[in-house]
PDB file of C-alpha atoms in Angstrom:
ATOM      1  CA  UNK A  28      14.265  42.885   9.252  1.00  0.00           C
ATOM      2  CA  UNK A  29      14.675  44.079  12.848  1.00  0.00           C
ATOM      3  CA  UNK A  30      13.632  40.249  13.860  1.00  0.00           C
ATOM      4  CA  UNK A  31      16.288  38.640  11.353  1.00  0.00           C
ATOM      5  CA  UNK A  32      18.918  41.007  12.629  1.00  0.00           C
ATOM      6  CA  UNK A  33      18.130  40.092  16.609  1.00  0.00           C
ATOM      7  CA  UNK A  34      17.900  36.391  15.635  1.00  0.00           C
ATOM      8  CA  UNK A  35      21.118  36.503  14.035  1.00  0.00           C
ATOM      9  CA  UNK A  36      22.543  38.152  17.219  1.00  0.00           C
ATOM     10  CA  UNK A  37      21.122  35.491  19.267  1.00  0.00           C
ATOM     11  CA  UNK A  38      23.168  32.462  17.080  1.00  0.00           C
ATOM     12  CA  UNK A  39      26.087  34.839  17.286  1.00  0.00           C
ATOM     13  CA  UNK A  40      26.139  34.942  21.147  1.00  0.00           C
ATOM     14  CA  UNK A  41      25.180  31.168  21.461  1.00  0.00           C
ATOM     15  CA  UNK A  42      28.119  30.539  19.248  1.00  0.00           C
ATOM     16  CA  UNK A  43      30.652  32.389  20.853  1.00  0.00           C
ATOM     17  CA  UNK A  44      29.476  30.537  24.160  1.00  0.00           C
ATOM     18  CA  UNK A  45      30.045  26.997  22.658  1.00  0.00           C
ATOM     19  CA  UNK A  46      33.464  28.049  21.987  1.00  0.00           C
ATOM     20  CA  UNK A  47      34.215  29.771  25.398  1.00  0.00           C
ATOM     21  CA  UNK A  48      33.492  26.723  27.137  1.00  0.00           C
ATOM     22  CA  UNK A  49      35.401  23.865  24.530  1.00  0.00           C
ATOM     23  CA  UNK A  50      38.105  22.710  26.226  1.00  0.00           C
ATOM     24  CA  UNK A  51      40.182  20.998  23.267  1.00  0.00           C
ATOM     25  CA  UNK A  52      43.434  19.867  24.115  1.00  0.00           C
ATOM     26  CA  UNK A  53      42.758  18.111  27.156  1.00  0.00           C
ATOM     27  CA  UNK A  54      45.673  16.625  29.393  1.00  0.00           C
ATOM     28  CA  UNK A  55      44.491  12.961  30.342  1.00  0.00           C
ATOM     29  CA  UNK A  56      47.400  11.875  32.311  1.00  0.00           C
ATOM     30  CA  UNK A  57      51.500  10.983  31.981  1.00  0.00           C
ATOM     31  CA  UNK A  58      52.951   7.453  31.129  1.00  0.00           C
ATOM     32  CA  UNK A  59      55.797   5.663  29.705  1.00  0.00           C
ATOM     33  CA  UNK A  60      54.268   4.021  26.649  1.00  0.00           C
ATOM     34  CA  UNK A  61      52.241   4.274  23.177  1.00  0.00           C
ATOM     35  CA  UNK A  62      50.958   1.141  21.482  1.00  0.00           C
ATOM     36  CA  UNK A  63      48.540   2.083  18.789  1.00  0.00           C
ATOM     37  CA  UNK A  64      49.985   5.227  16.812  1.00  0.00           C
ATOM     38  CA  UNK A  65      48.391   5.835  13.515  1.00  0.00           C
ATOM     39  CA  UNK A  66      50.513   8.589  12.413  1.00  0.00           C
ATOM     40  CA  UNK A  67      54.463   9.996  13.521  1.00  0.00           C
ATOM     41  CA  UNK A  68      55.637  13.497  11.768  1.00  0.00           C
ATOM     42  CA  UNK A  69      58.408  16.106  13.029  1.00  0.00           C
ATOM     43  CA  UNK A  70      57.892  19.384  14.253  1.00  0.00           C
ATOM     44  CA  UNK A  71      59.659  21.817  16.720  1.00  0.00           C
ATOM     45  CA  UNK A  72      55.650  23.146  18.110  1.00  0.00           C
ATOM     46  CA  UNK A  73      53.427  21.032  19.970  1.00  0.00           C
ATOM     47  CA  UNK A  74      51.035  23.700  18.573  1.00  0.00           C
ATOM     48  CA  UNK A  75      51.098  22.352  15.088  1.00  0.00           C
ATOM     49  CA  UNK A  76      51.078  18.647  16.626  1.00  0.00           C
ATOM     50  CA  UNK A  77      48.043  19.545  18.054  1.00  0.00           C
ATOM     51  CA  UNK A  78      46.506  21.249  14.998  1.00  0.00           C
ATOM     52  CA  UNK A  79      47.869  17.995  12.347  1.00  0.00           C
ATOM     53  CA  UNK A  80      46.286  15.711  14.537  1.00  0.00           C
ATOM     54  CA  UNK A  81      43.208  17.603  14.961  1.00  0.00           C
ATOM     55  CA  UNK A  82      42.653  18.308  11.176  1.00  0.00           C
ATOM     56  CA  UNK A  83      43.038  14.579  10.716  1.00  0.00           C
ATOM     57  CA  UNK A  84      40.496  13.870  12.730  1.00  0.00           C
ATOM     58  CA  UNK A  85      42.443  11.929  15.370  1.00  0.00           C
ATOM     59  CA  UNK A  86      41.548  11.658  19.216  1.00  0.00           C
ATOM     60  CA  UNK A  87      44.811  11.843  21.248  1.00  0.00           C
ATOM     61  CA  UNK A  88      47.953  13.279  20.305  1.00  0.00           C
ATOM     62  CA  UNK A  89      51.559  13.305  22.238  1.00  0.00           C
ATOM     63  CA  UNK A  90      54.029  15.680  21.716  1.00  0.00           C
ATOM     64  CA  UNK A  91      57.902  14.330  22.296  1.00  0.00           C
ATOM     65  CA  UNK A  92      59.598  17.621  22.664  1.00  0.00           C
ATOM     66  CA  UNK A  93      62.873  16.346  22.857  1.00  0.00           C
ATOM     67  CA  UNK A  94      62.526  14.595  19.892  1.00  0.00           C
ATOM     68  CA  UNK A  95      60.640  17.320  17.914  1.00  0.00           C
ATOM     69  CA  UNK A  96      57.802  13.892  17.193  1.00  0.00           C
ATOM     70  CA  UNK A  97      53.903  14.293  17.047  1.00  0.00           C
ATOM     71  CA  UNK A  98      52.243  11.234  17.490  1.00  0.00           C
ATOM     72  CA  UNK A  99      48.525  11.002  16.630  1.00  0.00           C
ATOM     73  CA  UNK A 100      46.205   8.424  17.451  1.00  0.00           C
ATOM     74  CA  UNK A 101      42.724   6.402  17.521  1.00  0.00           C
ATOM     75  CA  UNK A 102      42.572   4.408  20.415  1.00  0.00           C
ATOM     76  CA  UNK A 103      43.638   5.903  24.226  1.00  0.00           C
ATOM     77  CA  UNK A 104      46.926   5.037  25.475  1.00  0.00           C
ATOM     78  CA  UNK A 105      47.532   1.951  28.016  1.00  0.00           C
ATOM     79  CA  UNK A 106      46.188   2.614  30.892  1.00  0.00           C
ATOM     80  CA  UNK A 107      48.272   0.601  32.897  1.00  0.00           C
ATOM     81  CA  UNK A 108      51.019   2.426  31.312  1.00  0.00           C
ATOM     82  CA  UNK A 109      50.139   5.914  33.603  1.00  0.00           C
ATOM     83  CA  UNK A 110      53.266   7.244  35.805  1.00  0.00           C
ATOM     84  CA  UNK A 111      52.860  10.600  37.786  1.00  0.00           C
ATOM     85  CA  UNK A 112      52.925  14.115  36.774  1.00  0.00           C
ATOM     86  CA  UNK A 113      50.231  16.593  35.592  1.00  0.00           C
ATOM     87  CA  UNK A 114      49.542  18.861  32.553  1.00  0.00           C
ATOM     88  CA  UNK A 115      53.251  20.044  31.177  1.00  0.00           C
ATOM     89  CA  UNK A 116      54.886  18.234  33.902  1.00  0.00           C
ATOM     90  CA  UNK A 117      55.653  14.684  33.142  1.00  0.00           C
ATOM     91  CA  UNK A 118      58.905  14.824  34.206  1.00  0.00           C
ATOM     92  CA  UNK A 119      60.433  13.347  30.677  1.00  0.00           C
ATOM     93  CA  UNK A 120      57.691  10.926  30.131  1.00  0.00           C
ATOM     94  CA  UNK A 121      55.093  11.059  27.851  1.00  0.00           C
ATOM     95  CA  UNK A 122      51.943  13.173  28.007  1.00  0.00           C
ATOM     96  CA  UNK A 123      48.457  12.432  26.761  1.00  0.00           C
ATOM     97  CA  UNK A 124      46.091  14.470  25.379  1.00  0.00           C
ATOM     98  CA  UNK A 125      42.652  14.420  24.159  1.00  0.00           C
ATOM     99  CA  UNK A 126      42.327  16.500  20.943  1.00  0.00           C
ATOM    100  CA  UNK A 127      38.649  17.576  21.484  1.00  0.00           C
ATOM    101  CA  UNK A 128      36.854  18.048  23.808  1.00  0.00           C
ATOM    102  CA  UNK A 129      34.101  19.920  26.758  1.00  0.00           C
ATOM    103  CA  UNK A 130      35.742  18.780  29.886  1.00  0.00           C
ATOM    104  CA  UNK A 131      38.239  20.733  31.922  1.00  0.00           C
ATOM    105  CA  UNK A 132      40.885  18.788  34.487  1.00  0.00           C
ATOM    106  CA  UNK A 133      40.611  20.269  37.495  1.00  0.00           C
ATOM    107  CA  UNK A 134      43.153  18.085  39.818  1.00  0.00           C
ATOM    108  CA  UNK A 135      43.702  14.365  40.732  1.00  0.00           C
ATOM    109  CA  UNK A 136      42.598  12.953  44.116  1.00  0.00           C
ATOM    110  CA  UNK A 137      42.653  10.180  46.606  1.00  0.00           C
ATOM    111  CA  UNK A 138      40.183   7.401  46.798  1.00  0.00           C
ATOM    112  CA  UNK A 139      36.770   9.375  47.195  1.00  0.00           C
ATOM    113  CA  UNK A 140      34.883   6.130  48.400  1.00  0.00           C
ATOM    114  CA  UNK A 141      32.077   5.992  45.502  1.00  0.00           C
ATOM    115  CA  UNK A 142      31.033   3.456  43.305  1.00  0.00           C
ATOM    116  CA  UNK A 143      33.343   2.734  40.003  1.00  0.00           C
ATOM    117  CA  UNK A 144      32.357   1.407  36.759  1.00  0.00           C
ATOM    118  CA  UNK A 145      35.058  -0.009  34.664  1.00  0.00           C
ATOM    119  CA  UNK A 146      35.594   1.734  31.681  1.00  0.00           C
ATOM    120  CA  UNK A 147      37.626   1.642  28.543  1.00  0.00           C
ATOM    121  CA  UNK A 148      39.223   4.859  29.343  1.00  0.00           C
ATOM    122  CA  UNK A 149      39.319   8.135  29.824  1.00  0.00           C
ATOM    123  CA  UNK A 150      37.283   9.600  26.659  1.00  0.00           C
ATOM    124  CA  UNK A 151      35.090   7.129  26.996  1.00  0.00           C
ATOM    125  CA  UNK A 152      34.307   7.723  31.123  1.00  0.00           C
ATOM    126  CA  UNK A 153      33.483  11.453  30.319  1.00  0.00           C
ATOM    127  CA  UNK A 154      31.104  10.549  27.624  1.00  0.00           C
ATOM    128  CA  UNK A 155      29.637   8.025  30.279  1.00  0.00           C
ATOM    129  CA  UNK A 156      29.279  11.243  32.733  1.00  0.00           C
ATOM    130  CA  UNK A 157      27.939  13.539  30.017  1.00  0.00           C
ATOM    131  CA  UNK A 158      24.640  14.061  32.248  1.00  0.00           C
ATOM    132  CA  UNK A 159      26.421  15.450  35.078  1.00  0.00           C
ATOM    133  CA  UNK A 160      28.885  17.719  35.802  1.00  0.00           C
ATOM    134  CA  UNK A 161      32.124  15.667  37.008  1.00  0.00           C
ATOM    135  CA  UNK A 162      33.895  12.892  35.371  1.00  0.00           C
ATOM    136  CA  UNK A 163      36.058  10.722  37.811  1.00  0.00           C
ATOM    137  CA  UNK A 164      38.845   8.726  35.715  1.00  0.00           C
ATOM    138  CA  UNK A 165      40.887   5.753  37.379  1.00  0.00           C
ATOM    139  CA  UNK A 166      43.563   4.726  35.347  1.00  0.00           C
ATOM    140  CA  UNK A 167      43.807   0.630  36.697  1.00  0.00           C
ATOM    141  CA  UNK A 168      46.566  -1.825  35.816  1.00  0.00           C
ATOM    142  CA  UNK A 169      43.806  -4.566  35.756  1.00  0.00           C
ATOM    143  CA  UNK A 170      44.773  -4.986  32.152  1.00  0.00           C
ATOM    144  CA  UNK A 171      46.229  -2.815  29.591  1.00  0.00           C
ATOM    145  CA  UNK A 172      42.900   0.118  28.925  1.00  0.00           C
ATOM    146  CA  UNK A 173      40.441  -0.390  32.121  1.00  0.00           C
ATOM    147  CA  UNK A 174      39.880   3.058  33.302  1.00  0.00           C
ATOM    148  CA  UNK A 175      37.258   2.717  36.693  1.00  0.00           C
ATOM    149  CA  UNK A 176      35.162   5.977  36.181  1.00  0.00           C
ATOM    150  CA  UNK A 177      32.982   7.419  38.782  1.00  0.00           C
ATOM    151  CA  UNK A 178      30.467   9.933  37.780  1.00  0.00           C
ATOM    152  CA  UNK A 179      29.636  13.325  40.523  1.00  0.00           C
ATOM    153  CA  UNK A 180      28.399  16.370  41.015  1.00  0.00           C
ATOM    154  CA  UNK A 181      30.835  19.160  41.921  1.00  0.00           C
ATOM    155  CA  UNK A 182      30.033  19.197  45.892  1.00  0.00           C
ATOM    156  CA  UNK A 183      31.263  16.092  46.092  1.00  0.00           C
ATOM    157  CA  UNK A 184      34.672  17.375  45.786  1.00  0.00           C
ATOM    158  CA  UNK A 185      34.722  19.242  48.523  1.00  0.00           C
ATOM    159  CA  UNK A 186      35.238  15.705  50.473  1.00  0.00           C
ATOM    160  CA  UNK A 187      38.225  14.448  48.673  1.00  0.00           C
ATOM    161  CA  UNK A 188      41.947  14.811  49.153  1.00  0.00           C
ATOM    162  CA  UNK A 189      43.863  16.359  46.736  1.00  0.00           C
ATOM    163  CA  UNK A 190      46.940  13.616  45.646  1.00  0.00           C
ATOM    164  CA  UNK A 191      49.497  13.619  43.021  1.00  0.00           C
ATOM    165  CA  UNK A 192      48.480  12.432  39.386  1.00  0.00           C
ATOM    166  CA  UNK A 193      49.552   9.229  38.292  1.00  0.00           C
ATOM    167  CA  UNK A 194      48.147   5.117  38.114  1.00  0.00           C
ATOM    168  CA  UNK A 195      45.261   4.010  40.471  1.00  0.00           C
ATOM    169  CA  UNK A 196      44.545   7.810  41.121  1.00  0.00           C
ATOM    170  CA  UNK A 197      41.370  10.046  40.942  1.00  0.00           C
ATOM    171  CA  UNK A 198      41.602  12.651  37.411  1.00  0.00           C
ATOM    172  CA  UNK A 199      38.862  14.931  38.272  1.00  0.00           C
ATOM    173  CA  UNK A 200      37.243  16.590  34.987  1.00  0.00           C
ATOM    174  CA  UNK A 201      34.170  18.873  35.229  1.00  0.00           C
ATOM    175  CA  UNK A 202      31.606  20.648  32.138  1.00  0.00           C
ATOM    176  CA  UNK A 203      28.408  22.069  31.560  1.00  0.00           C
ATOM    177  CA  UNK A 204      25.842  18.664  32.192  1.00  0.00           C
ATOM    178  CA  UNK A 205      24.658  17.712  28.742  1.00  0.00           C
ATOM    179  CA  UNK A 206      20.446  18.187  29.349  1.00  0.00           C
ATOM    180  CA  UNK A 207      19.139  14.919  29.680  1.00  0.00           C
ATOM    181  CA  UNK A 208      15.546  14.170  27.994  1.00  0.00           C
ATOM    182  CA  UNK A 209      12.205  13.380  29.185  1.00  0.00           C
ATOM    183  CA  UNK A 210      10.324  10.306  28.711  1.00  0.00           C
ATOM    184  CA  UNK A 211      10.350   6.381  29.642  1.00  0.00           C
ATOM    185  CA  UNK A 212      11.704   5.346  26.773  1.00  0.00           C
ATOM    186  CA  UNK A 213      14.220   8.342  26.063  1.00  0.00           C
ATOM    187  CA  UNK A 214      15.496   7.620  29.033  1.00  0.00           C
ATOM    188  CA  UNK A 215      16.067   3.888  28.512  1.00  0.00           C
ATOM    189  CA  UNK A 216      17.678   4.845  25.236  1.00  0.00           C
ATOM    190  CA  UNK A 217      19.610   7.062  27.620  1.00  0.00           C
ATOM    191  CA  UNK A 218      20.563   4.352  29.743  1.00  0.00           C
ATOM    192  CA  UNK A 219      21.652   2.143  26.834  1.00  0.00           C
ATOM    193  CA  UNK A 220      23.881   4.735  25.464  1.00  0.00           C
ATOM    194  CA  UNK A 221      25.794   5.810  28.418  1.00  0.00           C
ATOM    195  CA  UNK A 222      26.956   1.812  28.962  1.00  0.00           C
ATOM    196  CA  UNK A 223      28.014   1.749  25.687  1.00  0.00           C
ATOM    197  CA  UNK A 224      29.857   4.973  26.262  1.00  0.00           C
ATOM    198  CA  UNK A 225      31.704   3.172  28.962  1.00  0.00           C
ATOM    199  CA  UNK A 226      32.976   0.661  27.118  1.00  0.00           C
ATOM    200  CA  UNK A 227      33.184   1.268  23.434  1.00  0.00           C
ATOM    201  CA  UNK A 228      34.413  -0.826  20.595  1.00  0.00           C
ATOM    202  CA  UNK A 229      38.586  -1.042  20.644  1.00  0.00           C
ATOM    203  CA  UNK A 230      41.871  -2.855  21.800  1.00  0.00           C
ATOM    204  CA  UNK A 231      41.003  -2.355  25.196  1.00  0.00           C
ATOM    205  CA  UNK A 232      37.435  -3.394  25.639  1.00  0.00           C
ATOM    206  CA  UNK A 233      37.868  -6.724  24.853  1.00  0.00           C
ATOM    207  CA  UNK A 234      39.349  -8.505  27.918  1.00  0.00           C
ATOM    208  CA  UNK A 235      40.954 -11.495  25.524  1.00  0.00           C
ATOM    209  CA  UNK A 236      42.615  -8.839  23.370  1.00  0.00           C
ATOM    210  CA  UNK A 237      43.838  -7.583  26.636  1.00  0.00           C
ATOM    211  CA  UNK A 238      45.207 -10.899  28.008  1.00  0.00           C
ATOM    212  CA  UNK A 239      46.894 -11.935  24.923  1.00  0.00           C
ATOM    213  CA  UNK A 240      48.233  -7.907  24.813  1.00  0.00           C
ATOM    214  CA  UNK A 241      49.670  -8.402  28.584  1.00  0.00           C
ATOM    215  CA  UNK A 242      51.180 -12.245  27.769  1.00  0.00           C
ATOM    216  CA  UNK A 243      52.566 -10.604  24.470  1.00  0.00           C
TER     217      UNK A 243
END
């Protein structure tokens, strides 16, 4: 009995962790455009746009507070699209959010002279960096979604300068590293994963989609 009640204790705790360190509602960046919204509804709270679009099982939402409009949505916004401003202050443009999510934004930055690896966005450059424990996102105008993504540990931003948020900037994003497994071929399975994490399936990955989306 006394063993049950400890165990218990011990899911309790771990629970209560998990949800001290979610960081849902994540501010990805400011722009001036949406092209793929899957579902528009009015309310005066960006509270209950960010619960609708959560309970639906979307992945980014944008609140228009001066039109009372919650936008919800599958694939990331445009990143070519990005104008600056940081969380709350996007200066009458739009502001994205991730709906759920581990990572916190810490601050954007100056060119921190690493290697990049073009992405398909945000999202899907912090599930690329999932082993470590910063996420660097580049919003390009290359075409329409490539995010350049930089993975780091948090000593490396000690070196950088701090800028001001906007396209062709450094968004900084930090977590608890996801444990990575042992073993040759774990770790090639690893490997596998985290380049398809980079780019995933949608609008943006596929640069034909995106050349016909920039002529269009």
């Amino acid at each position: 009995m006394l063993t049950s009640f400890f165990s218990l204790s011990i899911i309790l705790i771990c629970f209560s962790f998990l949800k001290l360190v979610r960081s849902d509602d994540l501010f990805i960046g400011c722009g001036d455009e949406l092209t793929f919204i899957e579902a528009t509804f009015q309310t005066p709270h960006k509270g209950d746009c960010y619960k609708m679009c959560k309970n639906n099982l979307y992945t980014y939402y944008t609140y228009k507070q001066d039109q009372n409009e919650c936008d919800c949505y599958i694939y990331p916004p445009p990143a070519a699209e990005y104008m600056p401003g940081g969380p709350e202050e996007c200066n009458g443009q739009l502001q994205y959010n991730i709906v759920k999510s581990n990572w916190k934004f810490q601050k954007c930055y100056n060119s921190p002279n690493m290697t990049e690896t073009p992405s398909d966005s945000f999202k899907a450059c912090m599930d690329g960096c999932a082993p470590h424990e910063v996420a660097i996102a580049r919003p390009t105008g290359d075409y329409p979604g490539q995010t350049n993504c930089i993975c780091a540990s948090k000593n490396q931003l000690n070196h950088m300068v701090e800028a001001v948020c906007g396209l062709d900037q450094y968004y900084a994003y930090t977590h608890t590293p996801t444990p990575v497994p042992s073993g040759k071929r774990v770790g090639r399975s690893l490997i596998i994963a985290q380049r398809q994490a980079f780019s995933p399936r949608g609008p943006y990955g596929d640069k034909k989609y995106a050349l016909l989306f920039r002529e269009g």
